[in-house]
Short mmCIF file of N, CA, C and O in Angstrom, two decimals:
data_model
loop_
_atom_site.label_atom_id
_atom_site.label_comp_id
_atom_site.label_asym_id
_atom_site.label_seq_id
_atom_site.Cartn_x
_atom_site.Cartn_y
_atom_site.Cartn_z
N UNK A 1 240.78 97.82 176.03
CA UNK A 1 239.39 97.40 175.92
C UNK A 1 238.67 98.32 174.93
O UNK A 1 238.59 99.55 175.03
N UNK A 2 238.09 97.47 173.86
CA UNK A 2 236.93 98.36 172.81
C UNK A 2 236.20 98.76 173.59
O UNK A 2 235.85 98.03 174.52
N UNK A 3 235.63 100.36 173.45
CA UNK A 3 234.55 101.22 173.93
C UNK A 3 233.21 100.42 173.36
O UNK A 3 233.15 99.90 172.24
N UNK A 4 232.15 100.41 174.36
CA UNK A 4 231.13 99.98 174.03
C UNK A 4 229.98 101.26 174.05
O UNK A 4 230.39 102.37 174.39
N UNK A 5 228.52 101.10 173.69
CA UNK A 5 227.77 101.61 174.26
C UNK A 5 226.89 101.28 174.93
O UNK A 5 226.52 100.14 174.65
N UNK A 6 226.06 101.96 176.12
CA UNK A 6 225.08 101.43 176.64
C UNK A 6 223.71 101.78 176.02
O UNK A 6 223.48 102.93 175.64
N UNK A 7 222.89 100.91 175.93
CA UNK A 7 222.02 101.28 174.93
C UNK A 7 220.47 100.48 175.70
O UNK A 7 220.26 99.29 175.89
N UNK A 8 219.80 101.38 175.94
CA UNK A 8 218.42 101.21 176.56
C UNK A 8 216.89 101.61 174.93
O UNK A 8 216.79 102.67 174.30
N UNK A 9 216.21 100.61 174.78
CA UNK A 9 214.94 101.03 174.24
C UNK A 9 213.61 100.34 175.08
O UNK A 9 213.51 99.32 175.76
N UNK A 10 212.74 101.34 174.70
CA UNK A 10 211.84 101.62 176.21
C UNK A 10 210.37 102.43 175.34
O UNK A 10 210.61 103.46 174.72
N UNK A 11 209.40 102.09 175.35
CA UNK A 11 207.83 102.16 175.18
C UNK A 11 207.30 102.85 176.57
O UNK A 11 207.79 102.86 177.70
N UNK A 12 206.33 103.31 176.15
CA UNK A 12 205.16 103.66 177.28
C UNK A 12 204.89 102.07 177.83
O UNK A 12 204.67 101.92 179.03
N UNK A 13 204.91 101.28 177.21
CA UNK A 13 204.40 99.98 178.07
C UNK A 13 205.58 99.16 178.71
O UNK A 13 205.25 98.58 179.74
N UNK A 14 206.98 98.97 178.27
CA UNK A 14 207.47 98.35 178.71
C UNK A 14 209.26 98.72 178.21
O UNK A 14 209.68 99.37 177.25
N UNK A 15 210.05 97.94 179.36
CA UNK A 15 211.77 98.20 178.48
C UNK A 15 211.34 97.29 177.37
O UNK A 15 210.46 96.45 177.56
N UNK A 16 211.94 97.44 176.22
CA UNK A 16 212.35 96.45 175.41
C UNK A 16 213.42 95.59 175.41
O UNK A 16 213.40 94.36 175.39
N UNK A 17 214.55 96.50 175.44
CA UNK A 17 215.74 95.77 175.33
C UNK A 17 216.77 96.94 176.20
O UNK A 17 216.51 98.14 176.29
N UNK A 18 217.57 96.49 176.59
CA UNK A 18 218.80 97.45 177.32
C UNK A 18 220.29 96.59 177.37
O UNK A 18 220.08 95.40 177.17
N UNK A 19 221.19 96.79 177.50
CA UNK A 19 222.60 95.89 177.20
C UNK A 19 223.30 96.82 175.90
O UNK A 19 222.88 97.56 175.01
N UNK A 20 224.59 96.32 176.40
CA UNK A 20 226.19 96.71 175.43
C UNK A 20 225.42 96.44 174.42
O UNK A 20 224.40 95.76 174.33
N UNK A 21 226.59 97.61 172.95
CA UNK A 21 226.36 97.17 171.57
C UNK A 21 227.49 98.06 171.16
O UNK A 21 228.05 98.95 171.81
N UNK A 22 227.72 97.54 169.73
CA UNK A 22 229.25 98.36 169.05
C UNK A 22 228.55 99.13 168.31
O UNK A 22 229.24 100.10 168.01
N UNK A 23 227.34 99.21 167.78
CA UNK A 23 226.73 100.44 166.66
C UNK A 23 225.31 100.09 167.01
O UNK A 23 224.95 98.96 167.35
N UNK A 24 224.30 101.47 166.86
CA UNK A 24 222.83 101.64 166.63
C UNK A 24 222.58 102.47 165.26
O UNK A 24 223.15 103.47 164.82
N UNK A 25 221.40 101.61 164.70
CA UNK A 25 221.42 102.39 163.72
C UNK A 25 219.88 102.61 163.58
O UNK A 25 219.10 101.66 163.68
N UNK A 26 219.43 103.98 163.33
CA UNK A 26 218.32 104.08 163.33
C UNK A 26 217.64 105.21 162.12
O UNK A 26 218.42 105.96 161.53
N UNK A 27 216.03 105.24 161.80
CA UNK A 27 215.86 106.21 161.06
C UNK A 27 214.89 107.22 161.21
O UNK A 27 213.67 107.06 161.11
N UNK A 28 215.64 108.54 161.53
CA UNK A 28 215.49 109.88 161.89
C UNK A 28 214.30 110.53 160.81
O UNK A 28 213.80 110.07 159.78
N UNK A 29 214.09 111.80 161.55
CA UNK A 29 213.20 112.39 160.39
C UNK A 29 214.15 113.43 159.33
O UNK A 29 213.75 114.20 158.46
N UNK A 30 215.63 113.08 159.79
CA UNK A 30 216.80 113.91 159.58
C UNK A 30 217.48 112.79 158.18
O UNK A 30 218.54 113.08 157.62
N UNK A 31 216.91 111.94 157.93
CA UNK A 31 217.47 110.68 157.44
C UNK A 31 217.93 109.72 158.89
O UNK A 31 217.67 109.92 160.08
N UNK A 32 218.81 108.46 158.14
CA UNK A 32 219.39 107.20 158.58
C UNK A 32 220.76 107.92 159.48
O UNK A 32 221.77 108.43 158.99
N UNK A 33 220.40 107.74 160.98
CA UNK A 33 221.65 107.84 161.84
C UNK A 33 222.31 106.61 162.30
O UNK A 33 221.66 105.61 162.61
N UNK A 34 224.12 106.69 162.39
CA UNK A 34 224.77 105.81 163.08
C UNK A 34 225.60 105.78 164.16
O UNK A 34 226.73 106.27 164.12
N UNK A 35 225.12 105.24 165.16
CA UNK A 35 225.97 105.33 166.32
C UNK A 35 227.31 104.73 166.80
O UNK A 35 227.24 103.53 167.08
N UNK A 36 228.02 105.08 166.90
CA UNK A 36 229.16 104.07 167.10
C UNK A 36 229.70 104.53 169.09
O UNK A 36 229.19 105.35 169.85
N UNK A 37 230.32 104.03 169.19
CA UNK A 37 230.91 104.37 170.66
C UNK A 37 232.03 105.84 170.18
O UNK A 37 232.83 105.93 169.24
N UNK A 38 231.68 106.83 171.26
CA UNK A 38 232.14 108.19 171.09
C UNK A 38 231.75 108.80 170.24
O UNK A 38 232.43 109.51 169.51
N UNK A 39 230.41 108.61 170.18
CA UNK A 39 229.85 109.59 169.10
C UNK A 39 229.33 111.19 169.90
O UNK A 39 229.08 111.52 171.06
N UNK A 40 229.32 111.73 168.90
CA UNK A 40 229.06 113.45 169.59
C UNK A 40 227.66 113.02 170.02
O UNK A 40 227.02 111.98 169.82
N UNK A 41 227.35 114.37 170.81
CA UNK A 41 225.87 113.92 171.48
C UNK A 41 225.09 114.49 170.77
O UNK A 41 225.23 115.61 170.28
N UNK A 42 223.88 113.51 170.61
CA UNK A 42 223.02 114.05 169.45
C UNK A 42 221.04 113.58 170.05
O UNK A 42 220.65 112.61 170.70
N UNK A 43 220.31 114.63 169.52
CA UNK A 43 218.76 114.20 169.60
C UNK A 43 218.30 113.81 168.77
O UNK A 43 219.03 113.82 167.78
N UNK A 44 217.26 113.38 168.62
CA UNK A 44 217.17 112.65 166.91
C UNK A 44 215.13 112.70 167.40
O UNK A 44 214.59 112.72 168.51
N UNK A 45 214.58 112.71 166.10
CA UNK A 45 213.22 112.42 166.11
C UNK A 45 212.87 111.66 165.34
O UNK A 45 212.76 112.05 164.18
N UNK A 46 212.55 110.28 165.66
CA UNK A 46 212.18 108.82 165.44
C UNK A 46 210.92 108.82 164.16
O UNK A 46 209.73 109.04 164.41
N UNK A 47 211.44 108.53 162.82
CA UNK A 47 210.44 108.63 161.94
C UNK A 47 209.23 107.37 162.31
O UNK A 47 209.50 106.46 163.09
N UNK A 48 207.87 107.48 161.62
CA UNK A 48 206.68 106.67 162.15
C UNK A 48 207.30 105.37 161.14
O UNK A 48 207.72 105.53 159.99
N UNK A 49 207.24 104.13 161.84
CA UNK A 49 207.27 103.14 160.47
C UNK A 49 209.28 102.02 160.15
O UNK A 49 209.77 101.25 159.33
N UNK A 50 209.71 102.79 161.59
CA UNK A 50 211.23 103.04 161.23
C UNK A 50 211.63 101.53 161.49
O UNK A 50 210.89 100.78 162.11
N UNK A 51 212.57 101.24 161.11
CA UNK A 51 212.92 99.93 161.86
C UNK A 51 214.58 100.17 162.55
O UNK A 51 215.47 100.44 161.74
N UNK A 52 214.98 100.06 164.13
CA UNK A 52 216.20 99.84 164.78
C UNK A 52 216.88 98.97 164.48
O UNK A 52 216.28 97.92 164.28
N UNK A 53 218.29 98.95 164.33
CA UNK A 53 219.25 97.64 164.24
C UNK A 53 220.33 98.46 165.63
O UNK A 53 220.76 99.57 165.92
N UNK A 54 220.38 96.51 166.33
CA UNK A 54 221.54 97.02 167.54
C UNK A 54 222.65 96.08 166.93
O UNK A 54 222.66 94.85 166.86
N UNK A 55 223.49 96.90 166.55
CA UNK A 55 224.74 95.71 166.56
C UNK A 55 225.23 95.05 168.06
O UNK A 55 225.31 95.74 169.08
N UNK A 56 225.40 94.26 168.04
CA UNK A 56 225.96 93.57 169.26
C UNK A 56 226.70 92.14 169.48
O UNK A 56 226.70 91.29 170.36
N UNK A 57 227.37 92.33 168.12
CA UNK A 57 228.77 91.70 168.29
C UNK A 57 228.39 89.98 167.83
O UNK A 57 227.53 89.50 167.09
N UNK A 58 229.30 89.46 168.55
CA UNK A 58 229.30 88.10 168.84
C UNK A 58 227.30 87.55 168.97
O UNK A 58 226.78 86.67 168.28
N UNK A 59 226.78 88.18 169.77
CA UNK A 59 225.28 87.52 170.13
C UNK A 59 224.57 88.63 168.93
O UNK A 59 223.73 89.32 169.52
N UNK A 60 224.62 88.90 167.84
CA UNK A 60 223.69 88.90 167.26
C UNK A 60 222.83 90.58 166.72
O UNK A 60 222.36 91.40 167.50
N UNK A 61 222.85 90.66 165.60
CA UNK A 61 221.71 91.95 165.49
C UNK A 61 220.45 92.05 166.87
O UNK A 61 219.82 91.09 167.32
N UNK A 62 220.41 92.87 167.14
CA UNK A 62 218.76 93.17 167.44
C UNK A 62 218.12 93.99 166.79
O UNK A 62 218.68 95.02 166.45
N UNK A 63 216.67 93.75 166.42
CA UNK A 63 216.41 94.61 165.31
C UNK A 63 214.57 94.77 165.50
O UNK A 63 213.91 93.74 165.65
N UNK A 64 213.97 95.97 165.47
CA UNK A 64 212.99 96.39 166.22
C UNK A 64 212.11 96.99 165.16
O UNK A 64 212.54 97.24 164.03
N UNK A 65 211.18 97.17 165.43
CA UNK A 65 210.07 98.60 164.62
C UNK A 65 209.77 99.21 165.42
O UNK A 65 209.35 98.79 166.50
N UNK A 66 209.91 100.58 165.04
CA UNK A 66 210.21 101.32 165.86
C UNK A 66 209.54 102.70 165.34
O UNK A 66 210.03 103.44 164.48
N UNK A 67 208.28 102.90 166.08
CA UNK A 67 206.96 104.08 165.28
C UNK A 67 207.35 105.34 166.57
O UNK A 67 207.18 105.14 167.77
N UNK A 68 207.81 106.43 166.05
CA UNK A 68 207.95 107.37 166.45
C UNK A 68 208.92 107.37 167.85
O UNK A 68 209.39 106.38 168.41
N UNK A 69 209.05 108.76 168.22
CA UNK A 69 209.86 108.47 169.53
C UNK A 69 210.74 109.40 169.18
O UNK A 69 210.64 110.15 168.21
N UNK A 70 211.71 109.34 170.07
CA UNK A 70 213.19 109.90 169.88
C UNK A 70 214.40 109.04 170.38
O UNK A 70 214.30 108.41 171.43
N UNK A 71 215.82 109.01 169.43
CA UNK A 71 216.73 109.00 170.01
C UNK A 71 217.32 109.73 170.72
O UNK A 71 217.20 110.92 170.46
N UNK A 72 218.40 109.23 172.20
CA UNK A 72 219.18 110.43 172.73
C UNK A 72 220.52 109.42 172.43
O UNK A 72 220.40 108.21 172.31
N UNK A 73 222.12 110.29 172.31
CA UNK A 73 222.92 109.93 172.47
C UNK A 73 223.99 110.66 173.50
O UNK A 73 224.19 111.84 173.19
N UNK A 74 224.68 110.23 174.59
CA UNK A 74 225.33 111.38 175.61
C UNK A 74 226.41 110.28 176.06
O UNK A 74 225.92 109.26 176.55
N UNK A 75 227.64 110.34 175.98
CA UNK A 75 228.87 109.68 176.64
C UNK A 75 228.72 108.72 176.88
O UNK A 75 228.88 108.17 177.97
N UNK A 76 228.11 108.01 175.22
CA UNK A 76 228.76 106.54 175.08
C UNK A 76 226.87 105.83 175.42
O UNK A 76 226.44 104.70 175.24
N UNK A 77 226.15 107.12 175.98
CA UNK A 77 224.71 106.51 176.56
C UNK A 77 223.29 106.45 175.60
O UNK A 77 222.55 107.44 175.60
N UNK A 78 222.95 105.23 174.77
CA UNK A 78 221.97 105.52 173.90
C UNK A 78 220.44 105.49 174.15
O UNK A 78 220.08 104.34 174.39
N UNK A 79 219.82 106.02 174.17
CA UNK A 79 218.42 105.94 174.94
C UNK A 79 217.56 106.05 173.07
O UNK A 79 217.59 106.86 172.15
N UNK A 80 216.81 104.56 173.36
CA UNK A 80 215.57 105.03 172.12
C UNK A 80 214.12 105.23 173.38
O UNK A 80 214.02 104.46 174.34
N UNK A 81 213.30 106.16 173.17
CA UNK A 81 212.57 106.22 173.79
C UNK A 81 211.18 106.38 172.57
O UNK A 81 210.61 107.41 172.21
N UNK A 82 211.01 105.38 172.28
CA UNK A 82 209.38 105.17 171.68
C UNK A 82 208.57 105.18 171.65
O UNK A 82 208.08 104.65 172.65
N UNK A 83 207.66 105.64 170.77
CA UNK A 83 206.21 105.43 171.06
C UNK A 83 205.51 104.23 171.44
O UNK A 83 204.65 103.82 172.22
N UNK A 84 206.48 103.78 170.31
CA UNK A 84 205.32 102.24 170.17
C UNK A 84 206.65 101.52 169.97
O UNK A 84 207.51 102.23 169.45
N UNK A 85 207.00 100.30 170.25
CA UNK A 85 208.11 99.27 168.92
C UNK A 85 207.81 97.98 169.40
O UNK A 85 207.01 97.83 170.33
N UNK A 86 208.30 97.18 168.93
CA UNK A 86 208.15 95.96 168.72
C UNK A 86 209.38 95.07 168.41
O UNK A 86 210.03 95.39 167.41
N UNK A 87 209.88 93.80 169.25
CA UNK A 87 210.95 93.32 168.90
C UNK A 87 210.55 92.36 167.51
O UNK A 87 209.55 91.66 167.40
N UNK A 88 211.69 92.56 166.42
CA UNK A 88 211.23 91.70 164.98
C UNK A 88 211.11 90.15 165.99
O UNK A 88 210.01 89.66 166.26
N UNK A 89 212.04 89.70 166.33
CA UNK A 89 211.05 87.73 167.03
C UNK A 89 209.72 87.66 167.46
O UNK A 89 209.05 86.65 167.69
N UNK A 90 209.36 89.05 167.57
CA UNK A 90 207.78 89.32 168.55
C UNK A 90 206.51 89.16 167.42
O UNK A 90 205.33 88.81 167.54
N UNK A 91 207.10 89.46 166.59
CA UNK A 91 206.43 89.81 165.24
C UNK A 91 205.51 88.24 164.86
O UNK A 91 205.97 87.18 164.44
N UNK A 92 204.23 88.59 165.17
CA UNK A 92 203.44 87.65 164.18
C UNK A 92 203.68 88.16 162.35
O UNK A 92 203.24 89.20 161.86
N UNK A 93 204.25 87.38 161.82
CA UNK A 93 204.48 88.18 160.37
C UNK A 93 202.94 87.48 159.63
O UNK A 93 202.67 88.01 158.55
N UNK A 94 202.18 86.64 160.00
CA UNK A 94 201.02 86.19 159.58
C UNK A 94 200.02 87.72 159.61
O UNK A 94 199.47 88.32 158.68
N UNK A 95 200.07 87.91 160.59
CA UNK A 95 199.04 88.93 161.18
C UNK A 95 199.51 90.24 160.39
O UNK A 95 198.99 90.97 159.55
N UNK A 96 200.32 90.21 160.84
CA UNK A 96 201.23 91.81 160.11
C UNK A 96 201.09 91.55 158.88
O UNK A 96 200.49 92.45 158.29
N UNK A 97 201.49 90.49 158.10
CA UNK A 97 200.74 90.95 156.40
C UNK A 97 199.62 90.88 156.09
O UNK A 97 199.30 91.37 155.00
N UNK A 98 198.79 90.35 156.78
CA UNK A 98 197.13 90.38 156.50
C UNK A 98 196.94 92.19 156.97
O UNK A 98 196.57 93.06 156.17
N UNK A 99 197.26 92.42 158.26
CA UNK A 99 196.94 93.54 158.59
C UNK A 99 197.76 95.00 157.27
O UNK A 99 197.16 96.06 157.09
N UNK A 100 198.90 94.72 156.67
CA UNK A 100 199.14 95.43 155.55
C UNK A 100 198.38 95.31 154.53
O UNK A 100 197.87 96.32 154.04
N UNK A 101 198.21 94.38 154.13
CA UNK A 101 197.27 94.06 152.78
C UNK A 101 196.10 94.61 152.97
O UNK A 101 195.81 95.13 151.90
N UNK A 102 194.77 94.89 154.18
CA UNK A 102 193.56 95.23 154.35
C UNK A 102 194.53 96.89 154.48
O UNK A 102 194.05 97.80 153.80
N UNK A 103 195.38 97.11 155.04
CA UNK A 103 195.76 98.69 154.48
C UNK A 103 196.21 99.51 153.27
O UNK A 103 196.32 100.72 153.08
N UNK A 104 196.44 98.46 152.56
CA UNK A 104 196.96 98.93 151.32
C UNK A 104 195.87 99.05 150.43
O UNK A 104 195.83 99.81 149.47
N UNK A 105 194.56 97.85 150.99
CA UNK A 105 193.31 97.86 150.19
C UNK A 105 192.51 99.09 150.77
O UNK A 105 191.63 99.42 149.97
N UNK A 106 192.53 99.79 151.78
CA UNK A 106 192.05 101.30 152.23
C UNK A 106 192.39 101.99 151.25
O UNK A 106 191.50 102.33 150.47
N UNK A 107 193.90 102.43 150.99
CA UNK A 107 194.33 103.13 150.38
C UNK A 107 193.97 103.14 148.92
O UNK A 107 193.53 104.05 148.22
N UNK A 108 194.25 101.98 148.68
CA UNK A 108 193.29 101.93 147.11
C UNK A 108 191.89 102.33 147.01
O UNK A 108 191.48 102.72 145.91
N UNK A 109 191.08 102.28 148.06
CA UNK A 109 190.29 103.08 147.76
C UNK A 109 190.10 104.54 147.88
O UNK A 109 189.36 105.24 147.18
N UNK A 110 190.89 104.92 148.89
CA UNK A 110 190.89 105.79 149.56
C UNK A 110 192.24 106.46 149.41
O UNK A 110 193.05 106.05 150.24
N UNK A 111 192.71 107.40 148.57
CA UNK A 111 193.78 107.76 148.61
C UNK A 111 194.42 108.97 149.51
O UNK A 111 195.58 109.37 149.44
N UNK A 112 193.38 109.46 150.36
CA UNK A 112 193.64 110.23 151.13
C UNK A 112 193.42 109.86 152.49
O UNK A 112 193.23 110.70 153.37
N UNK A 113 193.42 108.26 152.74
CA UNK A 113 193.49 107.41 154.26
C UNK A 113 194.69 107.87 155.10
O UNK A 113 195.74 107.25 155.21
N UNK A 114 194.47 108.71 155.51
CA UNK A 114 195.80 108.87 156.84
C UNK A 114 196.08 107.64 157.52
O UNK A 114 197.15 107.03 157.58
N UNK A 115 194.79 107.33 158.09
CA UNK A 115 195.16 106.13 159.30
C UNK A 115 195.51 105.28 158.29
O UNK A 115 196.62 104.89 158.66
N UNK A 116 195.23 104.63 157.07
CA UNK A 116 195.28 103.41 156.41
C UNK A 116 197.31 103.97 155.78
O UNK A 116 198.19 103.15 155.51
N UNK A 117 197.37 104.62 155.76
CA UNK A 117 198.96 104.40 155.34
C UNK A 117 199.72 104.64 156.89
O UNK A 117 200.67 103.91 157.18
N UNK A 118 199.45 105.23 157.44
CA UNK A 118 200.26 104.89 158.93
C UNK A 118 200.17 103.54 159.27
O UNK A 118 201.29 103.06 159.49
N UNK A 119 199.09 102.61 159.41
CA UNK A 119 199.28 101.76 159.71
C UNK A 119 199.95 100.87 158.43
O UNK A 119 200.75 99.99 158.75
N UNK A 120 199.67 101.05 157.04
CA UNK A 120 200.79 100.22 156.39
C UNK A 120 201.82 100.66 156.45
O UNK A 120 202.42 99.92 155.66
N UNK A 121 202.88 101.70 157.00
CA UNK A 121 203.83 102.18 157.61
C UNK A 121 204.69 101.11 158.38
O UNK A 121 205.74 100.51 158.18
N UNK A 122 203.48 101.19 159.62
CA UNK A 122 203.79 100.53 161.01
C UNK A 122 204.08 98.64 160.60
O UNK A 122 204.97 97.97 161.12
N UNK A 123 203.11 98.17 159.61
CA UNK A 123 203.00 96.64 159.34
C UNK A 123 204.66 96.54 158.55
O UNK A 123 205.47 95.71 158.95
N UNK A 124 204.99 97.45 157.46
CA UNK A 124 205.97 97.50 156.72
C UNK A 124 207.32 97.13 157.93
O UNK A 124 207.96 96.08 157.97
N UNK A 125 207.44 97.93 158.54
CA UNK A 125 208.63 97.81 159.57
C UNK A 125 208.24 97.02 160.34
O UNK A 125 209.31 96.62 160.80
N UNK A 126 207.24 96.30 161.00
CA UNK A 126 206.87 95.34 161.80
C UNK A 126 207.69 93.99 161.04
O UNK A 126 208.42 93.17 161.60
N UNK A 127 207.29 94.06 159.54
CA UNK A 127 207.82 92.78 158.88
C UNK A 127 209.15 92.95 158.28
O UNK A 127 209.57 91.89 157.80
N UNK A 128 210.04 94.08 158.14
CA UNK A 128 211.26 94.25 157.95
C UNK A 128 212.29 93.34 159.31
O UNK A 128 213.09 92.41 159.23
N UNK A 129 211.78 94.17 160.49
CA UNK A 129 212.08 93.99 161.71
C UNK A 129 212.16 92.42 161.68
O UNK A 129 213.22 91.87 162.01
N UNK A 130 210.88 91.56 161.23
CA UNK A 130 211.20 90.55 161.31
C UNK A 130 212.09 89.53 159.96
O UNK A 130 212.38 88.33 159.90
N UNK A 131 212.21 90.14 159.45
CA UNK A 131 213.09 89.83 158.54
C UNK A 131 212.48 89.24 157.16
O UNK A 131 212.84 88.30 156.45
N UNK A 132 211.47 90.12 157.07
CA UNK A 132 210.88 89.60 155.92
C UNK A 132 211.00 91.14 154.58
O UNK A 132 211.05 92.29 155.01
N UNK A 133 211.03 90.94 153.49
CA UNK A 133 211.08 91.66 152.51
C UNK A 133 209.91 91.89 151.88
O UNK A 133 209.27 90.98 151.37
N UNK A 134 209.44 93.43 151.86
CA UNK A 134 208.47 93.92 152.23
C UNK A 134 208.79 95.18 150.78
O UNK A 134 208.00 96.11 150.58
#
């Protein structure tokens, strides 16, 4: 039997997703990590803006935005624990590019908008997640 992993992601508000997968791939403030089954155990700190991919075989990518947080990895056990994420099917991509575009127009004015590039951050991976090219 192929080794699987167990793989839980989880918000202050709710699980997202939990179930088997053959690879996680996510992006660190370390760069782009990959998980495979028997990977060494590792902590990871969840860049703002990131987008998750779960491999999972036969049924399909799952694939998330995923704003801050941390990964854990421990014997085969993957925990994303997030700030914030969002499943990409969840994704209004209507909303999310209107809501990028009024951030990108902050920034143009404003080139020193903290909040206005975090949140075009957050819209960017909101619409990756959903599979749009961004």
């Amino acid at each position: 039997m192929v080794a699987k992993l167990r793989v839980g992601v989880v918000s202050p508000e709710r699980e997202i997703w939990s179930g088997d997968a053959d690879m996680v791939i996510a992006k660190t403030v370390d760069g782009e990590i990959g998980i495979m089954p028997n990977h060494a155990p590792v902590l990871g700190v969840l860049v703002e803006g990131g987008v998750l991919r779960v491999k999972r075989g036969a049924e399909g990518d799952l694939v998330a935005a995923v704003h801050g947080g941390f990964i854990s990895v421990a014997d085969n056990d993957v925990s994303i624990l997030a700030e914030v994420a969002e499943l990409g099917s969840e994704v209004d991509v209507a909303k999310a590019k209107d809501a990028l575009e009024r951030a990108q127009a902050s920034i143009e004015a404003d080139q020193d908008d903290a909040d206005a590039r975090i949140e075009a951050k957050r819209n960017q991976a909101r619409l990756r997640a959903a599979g749009e090219d961004v």
